[in-house]
């Protein structure tokens, strides 16, 4: 969650799954997997959905034609995209509705504002600092190519290392770690051609190099 005025009025993707009723009109800030998947869910529930993204296009890192196709198809389903909008503040009016102010304009009338702008590694309160495990400025654990931390006896895999944050990648990293440590077979995690799926509507997937690459 960015540190902007009114952020206390915002929900995240966890809270979005616990809403007692569907949002009448929702602003979703973010252009990645989670933002697009929730936009599709709420659009399917007949909410009025507005997606705000900082970039000119959704799904950075995906093939350009796929990015264009997904945005076009979602727009045809009634989702409104606001591109190159950076959120600056959220305000709540007396009737309880929310307005989102961006670098371009202020749009109001939202029953909910949801931020899907990434996650921080959950590394607080583990005592890592006390034992000397190095972390980067986002709180991700710094590891070498075998997943070993700055402390020889401590290893880390998965999202806490902020490499490629996907479940199958964490499993693959764990497998490589097990071979290295317990199988006496030094194995580096393999990050070439990691498949990725987005459960947007329409759903998409890709593996390997994009056309641009």
GROMACS .gro file of C-alpha atoms in nm:
model
  213
    1UNK     CA    1   0.000   0.000   0.000
    2UNK     CA    2   0.152   0.335  -0.098
    3UNK     CA    3   0.178   0.604   0.168
    4UNK     CA    4  -0.081   0.848   0.033
    5UNK     CA    5  -0.363   1.043   0.203
    6UNK     CA    6  -0.680   0.837   0.258
    7UNK     CA    7  -0.508   0.497   0.222
    8UNK     CA    8  -0.705   0.380   0.528
    9UNK     CA    9  -1.018   0.368   0.307
   10UNK     CA   10  -0.857   0.119   0.068
   11UNK     CA   11  -0.895  -0.262   0.062
   12UNK     CA   12  -0.648  -0.521  -0.066
   13UNK     CA   13  -0.713  -0.850  -0.244
   14UNK     CA   14  -0.755  -1.039   0.087
   15UNK     CA   15  -1.026  -0.799   0.207
   16UNK     CA   16  -1.189  -0.810  -0.138
   17UNK     CA   17  -1.260  -1.181  -0.084
   18UNK     CA   18  -1.435  -1.104   0.246
   19UNK     CA   19  -1.680  -0.837   0.125
   20UNK     CA   20  -2.035  -0.907   0.250
   21UNK     CA   21  -2.189  -0.789  -0.078
   22UNK     CA   22  -2.070  -0.702  -0.428
   23UNK     CA   23  -1.925  -0.353  -0.484
   24UNK     CA   24  -2.160  -0.127  -0.679
   25UNK     CA   25  -1.868   0.065  -0.829
   26UNK     CA   26  -1.506  -0.027  -0.763
   27UNK     CA   27  -1.172   0.131  -0.852
   28UNK     CA   28  -0.891  -0.124  -0.884
   29UNK     CA   29  -0.542   0.025  -0.883
   30UNK     CA   30  -0.281  -0.193  -1.054
   31UNK     CA   31  -0.218  -0.354  -1.391
   32UNK     CA   32  -0.086  -0.696  -1.297
   33UNK     CA   33  -0.233  -1.044  -1.245
   34UNK     CA   34  -0.427  -0.972  -0.928
   35UNK     CA   35  -0.579  -0.646  -1.054
   36UNK     CA   36  -0.703  -0.803  -1.377
   37UNK     CA   37  -0.832  -1.121  -1.213
   38UNK     CA   38  -1.037  -0.921  -0.961
   39UNK     CA   39  -1.157  -0.684  -1.233
   40UNK     CA   40  -1.295  -0.991  -1.413
   41UNK     CA   41  -1.456  -1.129  -1.097
   42UNK     CA   42  -1.633  -0.803  -1.009
   43UNK     CA   43  -1.730  -0.740  -1.371
   44UNK     CA   44  -1.889  -1.089  -1.372
   45UNK     CA   45  -2.087  -0.988  -1.062
   46UNK     CA   46  -2.212  -0.684  -1.258
   47UNK     CA   47  -2.017  -0.426  -1.058
   48UNK     CA   48  -1.908  -0.108  -1.238
   49UNK     CA   49  -1.530  -0.170  -1.261
   50UNK     CA   50  -1.259   0.091  -1.323
   51UNK     CA   51  -0.893  -0.016  -1.349
   52UNK     CA   52  -0.622   0.246  -1.293
   53UNK     CA   53  -0.269   0.168  -1.411
   54UNK     CA   54   0.053   0.370  -1.403
   55UNK     CA   55   0.179   0.218  -1.729
   56UNK     CA   56   0.036   0.272  -2.078
   57UNK     CA   57  -0.065  -0.100  -2.084
   58UNK     CA   58  -0.162  -0.386  -1.852
   59UNK     CA   59   0.053  -0.694  -1.771
   60UNK     CA   60   0.406  -0.562  -1.802
   61UNK     CA   61   0.641  -0.839  -1.916
   62UNK     CA   62   0.381  -1.019  -2.128
   63UNK     CA   63   0.380  -1.028  -2.507
   64UNK     CA   64   0.266  -0.693  -2.650
   65UNK     CA   65  -0.012  -0.839  -2.865
   66UNK     CA   66  -0.141  -1.042  -2.571
   67UNK     CA   67  -0.143  -0.728  -2.353
   68UNK     CA   68  -0.342  -0.538  -2.615
   69UNK     CA   69  -0.584  -0.828  -2.669
   70UNK     CA   70  -0.661  -0.874  -2.298
   71UNK     CA   71  -0.727  -0.503  -2.244
   72UNK     CA   72  -0.945  -0.486  -2.555
   73UNK     CA   73  -1.150  -0.792  -2.456
   74UNK     CA   74  -1.196  -0.670  -2.098
   75UNK     CA   75  -1.304  -0.328  -2.227
   76UNK     CA   76  -1.564  -0.497  -2.449
   77UNK     CA   77  -1.703  -0.664  -2.136
   78UNK     CA   78  -1.761  -0.322  -1.981
   79UNK     CA   79  -1.445  -0.266  -1.773
   80UNK     CA   80  -1.310   0.091  -1.793
   81UNK     CA   81  -0.932   0.135  -1.810
   82UNK     CA   82  -0.755   0.454  -1.699
   83UNK     CA   83  -0.396   0.432  -1.825
   84UNK     CA   84  -0.095   0.634  -1.705
   85UNK     CA   85  -0.277   0.731  -1.386
   86UNK     CA   86  -0.075   0.747  -1.062
   87UNK     CA   87  -0.291   0.751  -0.747
   88UNK     CA   88  -0.234   1.051  -0.520
   89UNK     CA   89  -0.517   1.047  -0.264
   90UNK     CA   90  -0.847   0.887  -0.166
   91UNK     CA   91  -1.122   1.092  -0.007
   92UNK     CA   92  -1.448   0.984   0.153
   93UNK     CA   93  -1.760   1.200   0.119
   94UNK     CA   94  -2.048   1.233   0.367
   95UNK     CA   95  -2.253   0.975   0.177
   96UNK     CA   96  -1.974   0.722   0.233
   97UNK     CA   97  -1.861   0.711  -0.130
   98UNK     CA   98  -1.495   0.731  -0.223
   99UNK     CA   99  -1.310   0.947  -0.476
  100UNK     CA  100  -0.972   0.861  -0.625
  101UNK     CA  101  -0.741   1.150  -0.715
  102UNK     CA  102  -0.467   1.072  -0.966
  103UNK     CA  103  -0.204   1.279  -1.147
  104UNK     CA  104  -0.463   1.337  -1.422
  105UNK     CA  105  -0.807   1.377  -1.260
  106UNK     CA  106  -1.035   1.294  -0.969
  107UNK     CA  107  -1.305   1.031  -1.021
  108UNK     CA  108  -1.572   0.974  -0.758
  109UNK     CA  109  -1.872   0.764  -0.670
  110UNK     CA  110  -1.682   0.448  -0.575
  111UNK     CA  111  -1.823   0.216  -0.311
  112UNK     CA  112  -1.479   0.051  -0.286
  113UNK     CA  113  -1.119   0.126  -0.384
  114UNK     CA  114  -0.888  -0.174  -0.404
  115UNK     CA  115  -0.510  -0.161  -0.444
  116UNK     CA  116  -0.336  -0.450  -0.619
  117UNK     CA  117   0.006  -0.289  -0.642
  118UNK     CA  118   0.227  -0.576  -0.529
  119UNK     CA  119   0.324  -0.735  -0.200
  120UNK     CA  120   0.615  -0.699   0.037
  121UNK     CA  121   0.805  -1.011   0.145
  122UNK     CA  122   0.672  -1.127   0.483
  123UNK     CA  123   1.008  -1.128   0.664
  124UNK     CA  124   0.942  -0.913   0.970
  125UNK     CA  125   0.968  -1.053   1.323
  126UNK     CA  126   1.163  -1.364   1.219
  127UNK     CA  127   1.477  -1.244   1.395
  128UNK     CA  128   1.671  -1.236   1.067
  129UNK     CA  129   1.850  -0.911   1.151
  130UNK     CA  130   1.970  -1.053   1.483
  131UNK     CA  131   2.147  -1.347   1.318
  132UNK     CA  132   2.284  -1.135   1.034
  133UNK     CA  133   2.071  -1.245   0.737
  134UNK     CA  134   2.101  -0.977   0.469
  135UNK     CA  135   1.783  -0.827   0.322
  136UNK     CA  136   1.727  -0.574   0.046
  137UNK     CA  137   1.541  -0.246   0.090
  138UNK     CA  138   1.204  -0.412   0.024
  139UNK     CA  139   1.267  -0.670   0.297
  140UNK     CA  140   1.341  -0.957   0.057
  141UNK     CA  141   1.606  -1.206   0.170
  142UNK     CA  142   1.923  -1.182  -0.038
  143UNK     CA  143   2.041  -1.526  -0.159
  144UNK     CA  144   2.312  -1.659  -0.387
  145UNK     CA  145   2.241  -1.870  -0.696
  146UNK     CA  146   2.193  -2.180  -0.476
  147UNK     CA  147   1.941  -2.003  -0.242
  148UNK     CA  148   2.190  -1.965   0.044
  149UNK     CA  149   2.162  -1.646   0.252
  150UNK     CA  150   2.448  -1.440   0.395
  151UNK     CA  151   2.447  -1.683   0.691
  152UNK     CA  152   2.592  -2.019   0.579
  153UNK     CA  153   2.342  -2.233   0.772
  154UNK     CA  154   2.030  -2.045   0.656
  155UNK     CA  155   1.869  -2.089   0.315
  156UNK     CA  156   1.559  -1.925   0.166
  157UNK     CA  157   1.326  -2.008  -0.123
  158UNK     CA  158   0.999  -1.871  -0.258
  159UNK     CA  159   0.846  -1.524  -0.249
  160UNK     CA  160   1.056  -1.407   0.049
  161UNK     CA  161   1.353  -1.396  -0.190
  162UNK     CA  162   1.158  -1.190  -0.448
  163UNK     CA  163   1.296  -1.370  -0.754
  164UNK     CA  164   0.997  -1.497  -0.957
  165UNK     CA  165   0.696  -1.499  -0.726
  166UNK     CA  166   0.499  -1.798  -0.851
  167UNK     CA  167   0.401  -2.113  -0.659
  168UNK     CA  168   0.560  -2.364  -0.902
  169UNK     CA  169   0.882  -2.159  -0.898
  170UNK     CA  170   0.897  -2.183  -0.518
  171UNK     CA  171   0.850  -2.562  -0.547
  172UNK     CA  172   1.128  -2.581  -0.805
  173UNK     CA  173   1.357  -2.372  -0.582
  174UNK     CA  174   1.278  -2.603  -0.288
  175UNK     CA  175   1.362  -2.907  -0.501
  176UNK     CA  176   1.694  -2.755  -0.607
  177UNK     CA  177   1.772  -2.668  -0.245
  178UNK     CA  178   1.695  -3.026  -0.130
  179UNK     CA  179   1.924  -3.174  -0.396
  180UNK     CA  180   2.200  -2.929  -0.305
  181UNK     CA  181   2.184  -2.978   0.071
  182UNK     CA  182   2.058  -3.333   0.121
  183UNK     CA  183   2.143  -3.502  -0.208
  184UNK     CA  184   2.500  -3.374  -0.226
  185UNK     CA  185   2.419  -3.263  -0.581
  186UNK     CA  186   2.468  -2.885  -0.611
  187UNK     CA  187   2.169  -2.764  -0.817
  188UNK     CA  188   2.081  -2.408  -0.912
  189UNK     CA  189   1.716  -2.312  -0.961
  190UNK     CA  190   1.636  -2.291  -1.334
  191UNK     CA  191   1.457  -1.971  -1.439
  192UNK     CA  192   1.454  -2.017  -1.815
  193UNK     CA  193   1.112  -2.057  -1.974
  194UNK     CA  194   0.897  -2.029  -1.660
  195UNK     CA  195   0.532  -2.060  -1.767
  196UNK     CA  196   0.286  -1.803  -1.632
  197UNK     CA  197  -0.093  -1.801  -1.642
  198UNK     CA  198  -0.328  -1.514  -1.570
  199UNK     CA  199  -0.686  -1.603  -1.479
  200UNK     CA  200  -0.821  -1.293  -1.645
  201UNK     CA  201  -1.122  -1.307  -1.873
  202UNK     CA  202  -1.015  -1.423  -2.126
  203UNK     CA  203  -0.747  -1.628  -1.945
  204UNK     CA  204  -0.398  -1.613  -2.091
  205UNK     CA  205  -0.069  -1.796  -2.051
  206UNK     CA  206   0.280  -1.769  -2.187
  207UNK     CA  207   0.613  -1.946  -2.170
  208UNK     CA  208   0.953  -1.864  -2.316
  209UNK     CA  209   1.058  -1.544  -2.487
  210UNK     CA  210   0.815  -1.275  -2.592
  211UNK     CA  211   0.822  -1.172  -2.959
  212UNK     CA  212   0.998  -0.848  -2.857
  213UNK     CA  213   1.269  -1.036  -2.667
   0.00000   0.00000   0.00000
